Coordinates of C-alpha atoms in Angstrom, one line a residue:
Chain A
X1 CA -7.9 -68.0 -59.0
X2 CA -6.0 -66.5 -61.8
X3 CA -7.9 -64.5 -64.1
X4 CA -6.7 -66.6 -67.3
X5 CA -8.0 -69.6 -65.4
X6 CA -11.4 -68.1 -64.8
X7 CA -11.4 -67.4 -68.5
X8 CA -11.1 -70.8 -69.1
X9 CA -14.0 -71.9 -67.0
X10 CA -16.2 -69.7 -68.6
X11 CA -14.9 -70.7 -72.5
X12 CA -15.5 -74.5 -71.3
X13 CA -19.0 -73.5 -69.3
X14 CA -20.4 -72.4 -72.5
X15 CA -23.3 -74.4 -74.1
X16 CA -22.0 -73.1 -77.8
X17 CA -18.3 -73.8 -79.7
X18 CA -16.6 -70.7 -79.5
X19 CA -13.0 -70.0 -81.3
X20 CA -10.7 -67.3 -82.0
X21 CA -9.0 -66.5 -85.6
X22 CA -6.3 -63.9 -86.3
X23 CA -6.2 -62.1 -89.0
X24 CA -5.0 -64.6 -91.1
X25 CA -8.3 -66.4 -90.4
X26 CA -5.6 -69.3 -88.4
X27 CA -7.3 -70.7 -85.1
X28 CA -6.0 -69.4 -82.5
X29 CA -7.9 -70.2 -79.4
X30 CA -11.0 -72.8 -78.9
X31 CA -13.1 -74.2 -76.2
X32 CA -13.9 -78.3 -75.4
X33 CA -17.4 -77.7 -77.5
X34 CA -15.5 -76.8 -80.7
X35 CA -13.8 -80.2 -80.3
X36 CA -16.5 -82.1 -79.5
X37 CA -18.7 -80.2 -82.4
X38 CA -16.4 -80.7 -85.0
X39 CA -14.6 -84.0 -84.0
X40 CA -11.2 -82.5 -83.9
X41 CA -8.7 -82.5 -81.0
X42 CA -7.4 -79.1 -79.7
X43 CA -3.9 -79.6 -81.4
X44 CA -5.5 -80.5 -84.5
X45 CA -7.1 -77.6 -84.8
X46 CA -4.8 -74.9 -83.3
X47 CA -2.6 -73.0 -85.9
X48 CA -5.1 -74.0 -88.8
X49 CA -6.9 -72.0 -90.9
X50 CA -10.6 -71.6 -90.1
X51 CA -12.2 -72.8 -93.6
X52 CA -10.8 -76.6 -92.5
X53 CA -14.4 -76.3 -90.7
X54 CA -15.8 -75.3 -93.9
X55 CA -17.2 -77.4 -96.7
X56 CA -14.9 -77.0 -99.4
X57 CA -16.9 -75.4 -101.9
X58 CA -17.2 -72.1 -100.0
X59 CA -13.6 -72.0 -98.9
X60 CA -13.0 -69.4 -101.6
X61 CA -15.9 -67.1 -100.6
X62 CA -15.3 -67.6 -97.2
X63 CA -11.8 -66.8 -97.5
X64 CA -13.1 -63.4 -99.2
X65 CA -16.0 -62.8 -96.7
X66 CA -13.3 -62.9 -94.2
X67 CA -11.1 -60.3 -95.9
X68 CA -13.9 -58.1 -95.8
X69 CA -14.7 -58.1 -92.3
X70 CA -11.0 -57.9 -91.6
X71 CA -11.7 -54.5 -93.2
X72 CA -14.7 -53.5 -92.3
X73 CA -15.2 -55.2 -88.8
X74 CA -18.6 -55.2 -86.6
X75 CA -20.1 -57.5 -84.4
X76 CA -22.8 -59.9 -86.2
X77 CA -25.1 -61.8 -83.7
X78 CA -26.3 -65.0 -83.3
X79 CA -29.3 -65.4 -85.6
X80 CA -28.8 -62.4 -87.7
X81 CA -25.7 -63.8 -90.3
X82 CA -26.5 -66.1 -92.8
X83 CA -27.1 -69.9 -92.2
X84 CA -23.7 -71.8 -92.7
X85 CA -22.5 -75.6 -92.8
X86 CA -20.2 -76.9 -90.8
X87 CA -18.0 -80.0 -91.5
X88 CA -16.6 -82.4 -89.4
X89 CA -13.1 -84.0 -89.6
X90 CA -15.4 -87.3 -90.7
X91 CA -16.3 -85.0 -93.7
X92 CA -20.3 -84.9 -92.2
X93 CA -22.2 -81.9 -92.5
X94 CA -24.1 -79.8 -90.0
X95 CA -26.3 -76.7 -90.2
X96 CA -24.7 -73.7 -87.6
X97 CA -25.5 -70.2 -86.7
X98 CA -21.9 -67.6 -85.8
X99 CA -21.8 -64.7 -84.6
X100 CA -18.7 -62.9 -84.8
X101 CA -17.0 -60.2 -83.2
X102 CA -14.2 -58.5 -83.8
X103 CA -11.8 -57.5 -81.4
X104 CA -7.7 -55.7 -81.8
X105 CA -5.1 -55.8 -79.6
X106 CA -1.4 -55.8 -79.0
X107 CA -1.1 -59.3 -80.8
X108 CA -3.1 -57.8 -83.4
X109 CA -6.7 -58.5 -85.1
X110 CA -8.5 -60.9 -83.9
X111 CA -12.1 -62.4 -84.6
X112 CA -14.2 -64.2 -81.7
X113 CA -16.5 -66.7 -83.4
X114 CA -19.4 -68.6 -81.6
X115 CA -20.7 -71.6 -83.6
X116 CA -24.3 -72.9 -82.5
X117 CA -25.2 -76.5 -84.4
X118 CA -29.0 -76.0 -85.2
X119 CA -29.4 -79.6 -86.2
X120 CA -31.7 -80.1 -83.8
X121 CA -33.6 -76.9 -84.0
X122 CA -33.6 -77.4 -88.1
X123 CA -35.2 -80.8 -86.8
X124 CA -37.5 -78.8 -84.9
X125 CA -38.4 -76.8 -87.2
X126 CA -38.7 -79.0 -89.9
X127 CA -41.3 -81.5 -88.0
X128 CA -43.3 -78.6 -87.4
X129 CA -43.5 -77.6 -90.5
X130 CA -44.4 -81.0 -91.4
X131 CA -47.2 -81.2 -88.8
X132 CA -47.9 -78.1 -90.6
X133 CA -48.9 -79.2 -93.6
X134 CA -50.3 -82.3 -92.4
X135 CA -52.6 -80.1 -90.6
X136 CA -53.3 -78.2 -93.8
X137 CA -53.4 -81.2 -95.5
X138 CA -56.1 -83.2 -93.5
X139 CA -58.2 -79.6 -93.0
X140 CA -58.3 -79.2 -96.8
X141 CA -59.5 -83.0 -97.0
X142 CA -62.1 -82.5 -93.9
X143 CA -63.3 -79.3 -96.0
X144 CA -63.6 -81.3 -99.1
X145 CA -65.8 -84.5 -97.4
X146 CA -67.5 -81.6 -95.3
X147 CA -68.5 -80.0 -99.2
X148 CA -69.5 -83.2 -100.2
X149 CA -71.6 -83.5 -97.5
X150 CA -73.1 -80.5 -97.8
X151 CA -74.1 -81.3 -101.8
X152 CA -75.5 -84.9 -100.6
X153 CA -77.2 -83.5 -97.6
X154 CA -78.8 -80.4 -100.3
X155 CA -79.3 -83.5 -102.8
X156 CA -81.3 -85.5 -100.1
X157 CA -83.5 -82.7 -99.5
X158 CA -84.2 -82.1 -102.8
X159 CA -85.2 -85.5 -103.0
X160 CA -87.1 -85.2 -100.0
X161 CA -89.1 -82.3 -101.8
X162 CA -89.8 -83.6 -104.6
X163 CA -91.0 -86.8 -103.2
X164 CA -93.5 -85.0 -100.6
X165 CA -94.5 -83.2 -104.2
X166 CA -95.3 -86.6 -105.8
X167 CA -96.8 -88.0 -102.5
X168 CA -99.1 -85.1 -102.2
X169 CA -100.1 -85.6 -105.8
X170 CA -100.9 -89.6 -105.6
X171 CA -102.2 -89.6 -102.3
X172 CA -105.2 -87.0 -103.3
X173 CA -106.0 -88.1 -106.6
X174 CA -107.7 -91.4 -105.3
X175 CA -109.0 -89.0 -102.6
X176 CA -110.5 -86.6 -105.2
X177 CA -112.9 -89.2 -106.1
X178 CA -114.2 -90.7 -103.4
X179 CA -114.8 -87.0 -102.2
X180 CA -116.3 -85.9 -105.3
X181 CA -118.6 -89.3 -105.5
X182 CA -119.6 -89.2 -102.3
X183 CA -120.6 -85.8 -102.4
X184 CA -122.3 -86.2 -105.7
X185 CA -124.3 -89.7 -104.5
X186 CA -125.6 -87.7 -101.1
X187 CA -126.6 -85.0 -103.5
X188 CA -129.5 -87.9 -104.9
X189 CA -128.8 -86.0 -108.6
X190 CA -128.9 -89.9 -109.7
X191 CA -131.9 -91.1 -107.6
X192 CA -133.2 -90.6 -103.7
X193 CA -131.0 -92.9 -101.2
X194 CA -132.5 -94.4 -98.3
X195 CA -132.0 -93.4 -94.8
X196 CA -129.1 -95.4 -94.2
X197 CA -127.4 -95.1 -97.5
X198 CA -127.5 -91.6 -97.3
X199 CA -126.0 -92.3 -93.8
X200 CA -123.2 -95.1 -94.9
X201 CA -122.7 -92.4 -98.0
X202 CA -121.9 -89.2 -95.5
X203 CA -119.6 -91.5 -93.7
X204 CA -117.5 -92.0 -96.8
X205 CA -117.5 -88.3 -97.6
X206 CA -116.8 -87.1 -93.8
X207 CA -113.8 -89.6 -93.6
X208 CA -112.3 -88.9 -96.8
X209 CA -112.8 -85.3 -95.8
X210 CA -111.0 -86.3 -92.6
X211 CA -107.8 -88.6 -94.5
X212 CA -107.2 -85.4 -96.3
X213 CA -106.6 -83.5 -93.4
X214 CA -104.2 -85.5 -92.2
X215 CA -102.8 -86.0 -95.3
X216 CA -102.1 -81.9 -95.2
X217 CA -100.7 -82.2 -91.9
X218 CA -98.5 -84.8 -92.7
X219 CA -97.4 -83.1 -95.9
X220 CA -97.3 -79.5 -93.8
X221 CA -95.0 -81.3 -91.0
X222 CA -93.0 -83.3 -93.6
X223 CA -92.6 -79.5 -95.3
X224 CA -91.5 -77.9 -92.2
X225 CA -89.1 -80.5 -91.5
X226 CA -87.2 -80.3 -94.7
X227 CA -87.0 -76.7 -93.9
X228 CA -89.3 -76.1 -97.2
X229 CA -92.2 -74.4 -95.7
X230 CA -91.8 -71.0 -97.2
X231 CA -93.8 -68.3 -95.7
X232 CA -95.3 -65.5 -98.1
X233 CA -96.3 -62.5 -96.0
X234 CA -98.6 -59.5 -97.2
X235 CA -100.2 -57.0 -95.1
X236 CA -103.8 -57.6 -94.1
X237 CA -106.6 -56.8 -91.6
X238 CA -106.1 -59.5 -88.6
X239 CA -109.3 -58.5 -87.4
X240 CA -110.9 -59.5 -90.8
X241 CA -109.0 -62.6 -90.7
X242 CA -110.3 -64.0 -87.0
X243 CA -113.8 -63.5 -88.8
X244 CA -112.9 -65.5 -91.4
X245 CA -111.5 -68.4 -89.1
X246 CA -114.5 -68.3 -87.0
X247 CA -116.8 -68.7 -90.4
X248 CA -115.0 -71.7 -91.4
X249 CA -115.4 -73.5 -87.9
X250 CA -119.0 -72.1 -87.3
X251 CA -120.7 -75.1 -88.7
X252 CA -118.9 -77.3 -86.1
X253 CA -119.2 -74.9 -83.2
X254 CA -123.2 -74.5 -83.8
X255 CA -123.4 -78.8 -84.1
X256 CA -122.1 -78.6 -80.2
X257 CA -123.9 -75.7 -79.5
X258 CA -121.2 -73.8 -78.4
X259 CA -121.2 -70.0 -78.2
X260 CA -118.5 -67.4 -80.3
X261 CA -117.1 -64.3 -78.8
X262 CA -114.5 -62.0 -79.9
X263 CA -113.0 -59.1 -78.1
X264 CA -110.4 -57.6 -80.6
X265 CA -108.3 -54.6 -80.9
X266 CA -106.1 -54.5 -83.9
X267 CA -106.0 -51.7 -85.8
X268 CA -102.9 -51.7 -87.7
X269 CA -102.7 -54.1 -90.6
X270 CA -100.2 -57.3 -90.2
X271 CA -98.0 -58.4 -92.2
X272 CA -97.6 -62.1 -92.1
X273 CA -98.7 -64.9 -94.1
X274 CA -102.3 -65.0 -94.3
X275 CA -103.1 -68.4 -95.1
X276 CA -100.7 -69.9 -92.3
X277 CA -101.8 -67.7 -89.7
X278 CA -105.6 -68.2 -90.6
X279 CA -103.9 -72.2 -90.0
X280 CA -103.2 -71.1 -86.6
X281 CA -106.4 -69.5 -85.7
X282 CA -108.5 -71.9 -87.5
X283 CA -106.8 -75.3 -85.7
X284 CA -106.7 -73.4 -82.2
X285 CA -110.6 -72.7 -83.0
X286 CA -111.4 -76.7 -83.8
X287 CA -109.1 -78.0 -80.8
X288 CA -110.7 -75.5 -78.7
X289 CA -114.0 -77.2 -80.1
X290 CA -113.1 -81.0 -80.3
X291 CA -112.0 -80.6 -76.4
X292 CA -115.5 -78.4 -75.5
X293 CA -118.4 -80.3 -73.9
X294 CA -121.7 -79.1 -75.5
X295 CA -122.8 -76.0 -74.6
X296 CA -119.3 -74.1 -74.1
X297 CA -117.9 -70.9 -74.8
X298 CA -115.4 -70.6 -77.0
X299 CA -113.3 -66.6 -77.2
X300 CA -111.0 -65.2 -79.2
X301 CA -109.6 -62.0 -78.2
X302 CA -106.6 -60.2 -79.7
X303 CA -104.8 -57.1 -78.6
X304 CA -101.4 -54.9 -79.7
X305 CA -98.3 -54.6 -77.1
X306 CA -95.3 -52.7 -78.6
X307 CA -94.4 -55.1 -82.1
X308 CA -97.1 -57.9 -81.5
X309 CA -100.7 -58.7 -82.1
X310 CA -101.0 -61.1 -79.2
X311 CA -104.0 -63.4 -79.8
X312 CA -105.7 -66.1 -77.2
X313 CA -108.0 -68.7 -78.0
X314 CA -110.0 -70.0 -74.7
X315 CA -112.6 -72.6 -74.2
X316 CA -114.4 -74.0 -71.2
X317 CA -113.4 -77.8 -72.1
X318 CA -112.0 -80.3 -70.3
X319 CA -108.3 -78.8 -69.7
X320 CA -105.1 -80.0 -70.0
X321 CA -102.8 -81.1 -66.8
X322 CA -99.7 -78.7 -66.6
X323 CA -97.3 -81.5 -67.0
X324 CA -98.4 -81.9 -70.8
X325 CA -98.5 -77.9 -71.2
X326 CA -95.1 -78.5 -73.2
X327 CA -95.5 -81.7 -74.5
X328 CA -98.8 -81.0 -75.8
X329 CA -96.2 -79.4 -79.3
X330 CA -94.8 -82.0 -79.7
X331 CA -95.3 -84.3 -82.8
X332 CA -97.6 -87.0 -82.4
X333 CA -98.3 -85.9 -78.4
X334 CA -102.4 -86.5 -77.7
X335 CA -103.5 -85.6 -74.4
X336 CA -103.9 -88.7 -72.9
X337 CA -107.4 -88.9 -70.4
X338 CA -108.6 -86.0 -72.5
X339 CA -108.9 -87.0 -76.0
X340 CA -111.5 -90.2 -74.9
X341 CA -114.8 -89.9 -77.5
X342 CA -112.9 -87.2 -79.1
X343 CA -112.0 -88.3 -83.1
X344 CA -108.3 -88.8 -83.4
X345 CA -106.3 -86.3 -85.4
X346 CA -102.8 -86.8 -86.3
X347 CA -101.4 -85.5 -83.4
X348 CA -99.7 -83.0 -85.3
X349 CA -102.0 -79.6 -85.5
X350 CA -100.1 -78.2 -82.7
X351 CA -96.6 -78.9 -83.6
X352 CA -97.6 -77.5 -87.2
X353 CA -99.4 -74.7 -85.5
X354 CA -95.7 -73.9 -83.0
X355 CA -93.9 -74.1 -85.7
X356 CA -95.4 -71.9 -88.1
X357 CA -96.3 -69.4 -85.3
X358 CA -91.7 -69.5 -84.8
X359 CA -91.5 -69.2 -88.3
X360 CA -92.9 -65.4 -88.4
X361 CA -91.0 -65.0 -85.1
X362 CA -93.7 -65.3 -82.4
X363 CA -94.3 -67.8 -79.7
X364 CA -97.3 -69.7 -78.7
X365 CA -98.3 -71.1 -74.9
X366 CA -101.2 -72.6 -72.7
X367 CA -102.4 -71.6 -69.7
X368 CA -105.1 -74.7 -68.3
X369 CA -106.3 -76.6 -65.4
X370 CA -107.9 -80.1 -66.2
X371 CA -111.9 -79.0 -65.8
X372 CA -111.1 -75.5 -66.5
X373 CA -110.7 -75.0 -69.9
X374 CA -107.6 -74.0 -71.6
X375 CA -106.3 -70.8 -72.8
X376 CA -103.7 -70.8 -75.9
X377 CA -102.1 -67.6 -76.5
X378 CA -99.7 -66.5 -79.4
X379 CA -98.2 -63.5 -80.7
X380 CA -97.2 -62.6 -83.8
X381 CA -94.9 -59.6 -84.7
X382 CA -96.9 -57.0 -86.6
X383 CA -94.2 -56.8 -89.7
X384 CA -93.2 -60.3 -89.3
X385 CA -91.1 -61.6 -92.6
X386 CA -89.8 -65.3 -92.5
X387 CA -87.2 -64.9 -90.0
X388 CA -84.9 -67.6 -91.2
X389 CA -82.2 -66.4 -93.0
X390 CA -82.7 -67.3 -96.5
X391 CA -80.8 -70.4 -98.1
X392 CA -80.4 -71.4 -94.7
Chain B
X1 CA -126.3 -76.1 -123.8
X2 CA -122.5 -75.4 -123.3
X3 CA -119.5 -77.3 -124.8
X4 CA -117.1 -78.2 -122.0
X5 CA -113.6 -80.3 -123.1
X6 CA -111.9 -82.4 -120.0
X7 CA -109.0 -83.5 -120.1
X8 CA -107.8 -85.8 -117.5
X9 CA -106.0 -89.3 -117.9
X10 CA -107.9 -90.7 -115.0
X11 CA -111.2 -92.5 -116.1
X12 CA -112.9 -92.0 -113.1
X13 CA -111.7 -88.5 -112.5
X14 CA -113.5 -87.7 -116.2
X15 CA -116.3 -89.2 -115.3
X16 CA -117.0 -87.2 -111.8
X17 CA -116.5 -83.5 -113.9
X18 CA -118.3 -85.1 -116.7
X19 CA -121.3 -86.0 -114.2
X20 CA -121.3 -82.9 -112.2
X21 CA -121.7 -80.9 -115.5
X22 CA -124.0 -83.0 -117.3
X23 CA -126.0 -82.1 -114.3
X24 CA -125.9 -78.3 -114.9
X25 CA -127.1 -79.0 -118.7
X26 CA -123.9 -79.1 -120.2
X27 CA -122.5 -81.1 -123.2
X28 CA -119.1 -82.7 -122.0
X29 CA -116.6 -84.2 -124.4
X30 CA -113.8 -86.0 -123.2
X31 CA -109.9 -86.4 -123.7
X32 CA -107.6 -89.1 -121.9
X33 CA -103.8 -87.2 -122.5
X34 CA -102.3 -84.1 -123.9
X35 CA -102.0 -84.4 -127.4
X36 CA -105.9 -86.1 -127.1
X37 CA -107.6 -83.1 -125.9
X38 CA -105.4 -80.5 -128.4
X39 CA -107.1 -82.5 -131.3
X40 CA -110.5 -82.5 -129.5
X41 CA -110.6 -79.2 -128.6
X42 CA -109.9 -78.2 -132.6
X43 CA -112.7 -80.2 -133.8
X44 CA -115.3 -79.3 -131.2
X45 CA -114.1 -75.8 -130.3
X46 CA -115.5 -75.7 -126.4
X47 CA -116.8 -73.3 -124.6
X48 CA -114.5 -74.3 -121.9
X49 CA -112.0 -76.5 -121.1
X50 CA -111.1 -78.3 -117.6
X51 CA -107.3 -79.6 -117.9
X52 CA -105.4 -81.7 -115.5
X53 CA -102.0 -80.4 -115.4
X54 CA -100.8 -83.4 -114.5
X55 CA -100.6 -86.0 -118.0
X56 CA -98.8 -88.4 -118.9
X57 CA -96.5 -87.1 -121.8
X58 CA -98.5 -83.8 -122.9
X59 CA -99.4 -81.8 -119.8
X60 CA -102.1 -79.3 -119.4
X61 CA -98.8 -76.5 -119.7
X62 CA -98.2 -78.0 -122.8
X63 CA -101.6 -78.4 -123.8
X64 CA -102.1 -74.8 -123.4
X65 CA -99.2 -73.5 -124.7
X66 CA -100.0 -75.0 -128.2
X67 CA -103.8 -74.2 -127.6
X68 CA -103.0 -70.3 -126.9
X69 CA -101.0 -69.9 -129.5
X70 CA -104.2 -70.3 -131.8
X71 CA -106.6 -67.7 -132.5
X72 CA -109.2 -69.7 -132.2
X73 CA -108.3 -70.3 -128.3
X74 CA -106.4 -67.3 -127.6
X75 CA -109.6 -66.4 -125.0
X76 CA -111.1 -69.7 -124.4
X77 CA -111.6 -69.9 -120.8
X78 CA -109.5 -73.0 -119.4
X79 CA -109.5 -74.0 -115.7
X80 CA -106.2 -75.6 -114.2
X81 CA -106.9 -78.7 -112.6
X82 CA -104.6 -80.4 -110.6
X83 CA -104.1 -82.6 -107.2
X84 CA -100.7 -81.1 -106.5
X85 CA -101.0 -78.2 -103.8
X86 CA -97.4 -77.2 -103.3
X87 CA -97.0 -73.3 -103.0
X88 CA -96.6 -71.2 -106.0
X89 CA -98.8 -73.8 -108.3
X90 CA -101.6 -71.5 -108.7
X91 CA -99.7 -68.8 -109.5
X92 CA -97.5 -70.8 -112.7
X93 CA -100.6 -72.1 -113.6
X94 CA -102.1 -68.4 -113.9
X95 CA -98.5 -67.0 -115.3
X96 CA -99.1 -70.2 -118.1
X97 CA -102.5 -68.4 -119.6
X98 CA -104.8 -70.2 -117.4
X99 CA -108.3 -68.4 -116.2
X100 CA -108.9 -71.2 -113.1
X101 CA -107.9 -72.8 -110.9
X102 CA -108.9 -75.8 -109.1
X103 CA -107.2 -78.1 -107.1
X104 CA -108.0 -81.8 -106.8
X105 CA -109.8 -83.3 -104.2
X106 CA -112.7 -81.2 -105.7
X107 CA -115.9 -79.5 -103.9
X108 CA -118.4 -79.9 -106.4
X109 CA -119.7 -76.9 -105.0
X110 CA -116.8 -74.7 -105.9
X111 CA -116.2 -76.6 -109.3
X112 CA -120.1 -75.7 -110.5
X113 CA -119.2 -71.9 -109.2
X114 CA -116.1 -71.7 -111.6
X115 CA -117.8 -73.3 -114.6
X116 CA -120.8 -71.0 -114.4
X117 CA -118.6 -67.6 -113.4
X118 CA -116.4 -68.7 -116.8
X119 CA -119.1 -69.4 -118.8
X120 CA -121.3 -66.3 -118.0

């Protein structure tokens, strides 16, 4: 094959339009792409100047772009010259990319001049910057519904707040006089009762003693929920604590005949808060209680390992069957064969009492065998601030 | 015989404190809102006053704002009474120039034990 015909082959194989100019800037060599790109025929083109593929406003700069490469020629490739327009013979526009080299022979200088249409890469490029800022767009939006949220969710729980507030206020006022009346009536300050009024009359005042536990609990769980249970820890003597627990369930213990025994070993002070833990200890003490028979043993013993006071509260009552070892935290869980002729509670001292154990960053468990007794046992970390983040 | 003001807009809620300290030999006067028991407490001059925080237009903050800021109250003993329980209460209502605290449903044990410690 003829070396100028293998030229030819590779000029037509190209994917791009590629053209010669002379130094005159007059076509003087093109391949079938040129044609097709531009919508000229080869003879049309041949012999022309190069700017008839130029819009005509930039004929005159072209003309002096052209001059200056004559003069100082170098090879410009693809993607590094400027973004041109092309015209058609129709007189449409389309966006190309050259790149040029020069070249000089016998017949003189001469530029080589690939012409890439980008149309469709502009398109490309266009639609994806489109997408683009759709994207942007829509994430902005989602941010802006999700801060919306946010305030109505934070408005909610305000609400939330400030109606457990009022609750807790309307519920115990009635409560503060039936307490109060009943106490004062079984005092007999206003005359003696009978047997059986005073009886009827300490029924009144245990159950309205009773409604206003569970009026806490409710209020404490309702609190935790809405993440406004705030802990206020301060360093104090644990051991000084479980005695003050036991006092305050002592009464109840001795009315079953039950017997108290400690075994504790805390000697650094613990910084937690003391009314929620003494919550802990004190409901662990009248579950351990409620579920004794007469006549059991009921021990609390408490020990240091590394950064926790671990404390257990065990009882010879009736036990608990290991599949309810977990549920037995969870709201409104009652053991079920276990709690017959015991007085209901709310069900929710021990989710109140796992959760405010979490809070200072502890964990609670129970070891039991139905008939055995059971044996709860937290820790608690000896500098234990609230370990949620705060604003959380 | 003591002077004791209370101040609470529930009837029957006067009546229990009114009851329990009649009991211990003291002479109770009453008020039923905010402004009420400011006026009382001028023309009786107590030896103590019990205040519900919670009133209906005056409250026992306001009540003892204006009451403070007269000499003849400025050490009055006055005992915060209130059904709300919500952290932090006790210590605004000790922050507001209160000397007690007690929170509603009362034990009539602890409310005679806070009378006679701010009355001795």
């Amino acid at each position: 094959m003829l070396l100028e015909e293998r030229f030819r082959e590779l000029l037509e194989a190209a994917p791009d339009a590629i053209m010669q100019v002379d130094a005159e800037g007059r076509i003087i060599l093109l391949n079938r792409v040129t044609e097709d790109m531009f919508g000229y025929t080869r003879d049309e083109l041949l012999g022309q100047p190069v700017e008839v593929l130029i819009p005509q406003e930039l004929h005159a700069r072209h003309a002096q772009h052209r001059t200056h490469y004559r003069h100082h020629p170098m090879t410009r490739t693809m993607g590094s010259g400027l973004a041109l327009e092309g015209i058609r013979k129709d007189g449409s526009r389309f966006p190309v990319e050259i790149s040029l080299s020069p070249s000089s022979s016998a017949e003189g200088f001469r530029v080589t001049a690939i012409i890439r249409d980008t149309t469709e890469r502009r398109m490309a490029e266009e639609r994806l910057r489109r997408v683009q800022e759709e994207y942007t767009q829509r994430l902005a939006e989602t941010n802006a519904e999700l801060e919306m949220t946010n305030r109505e969710l934070e408005r909610a729980n305000r609400l939330k707040s400030e109606f457990l507030a009022s609750m807790s206020h309307e519920l115990r006022t009635p409560l503060h006089t039936i307490i109060g009346f009943s106490e004062l009536l079984g005092e007999e300050l206003e005359g003696p009762l009978n047997e059986k009024q005073m009886r009827f009359v300490q029924h009144i005042h245990k159950d309205a003693l009773h409604l206003l536990e569970l009026i806490n609990d409710v209020l404490d769980i309702s609190k935790i929920e809405a993440d406004r249970l705030e802990l206020r820890p301060e360093a104090f003597d644990f051991t000084a604590l479980v005695a003050e627990s036991l006092a305050s369930i002592r009464s109840l213990a001795e009315a079953k005949a039950h017997k108290l025994e400690t075994s504790l070993d805390v000697p650094t002070a613990v910084e937690a808060d003391r009314l929620r833990i003494k919550q802990v200890l004190v409901n662990l003490l009248s579950n351990a209680i409620k579920f004794t028979p007469e006549g059991g043993r009921i021990r609390v013993e408490a020990g240091v390992q590394e950064l926790f006071v671990v404390v257990s509260v065990s009882d010879t009552g009736v036990g608990i069957p290991p599949e309810e070892h977990e549920s037995i935290f969870d709201k409104f869980h009652q053991v079920g064969a276990t709690t017959k002729g015991v007085r209901e509670g709310t069900g929710l001292g021990l989710a109140i009492t796992k959760r405010l154990v979490e809070q200072h960053g502890g964990s609670i468990r129970v070891q039991s065998k139905p008939k055995e007794g059971s044996t709860f046992l937290f820790t608690l970390p000896i500098s234990s601030a609230d370990r949620k983040t705060e604003g959380a | 015989m003591k002077k004791v003001l209370v101040a609470d807009d529930k009837d029957t809620g006067r009546e229990l404190v009114r009851t329990v300290l009649e009991k211990s030999g003291h002479q109770v006067f009453e008020a039923s809102d905010g402004e009420a028991a400011v006026v009382e407490a001028r023309r009786i001059h107590p030896d103590l006053i019990i205040l519900d925080i919670h009133m209906p237009g005056l409250d026992g903050f306001g009540v003892i704002e204006r009451l403070r800021r007269e000499a003849a109250f400025s050490h009055t003993p006055i005992i915060a009474l209130t059904a709300s329980a919500m952290m932090g209460d006790r210590e605004r209502a000790m922050a507001a120039g209160f000397t007690g605290y007690i929170t509603k449903p009362i034990r009539l044990g602890a409310l005679r034990a806070e009378v006679e410690r701010l009355l001795a």
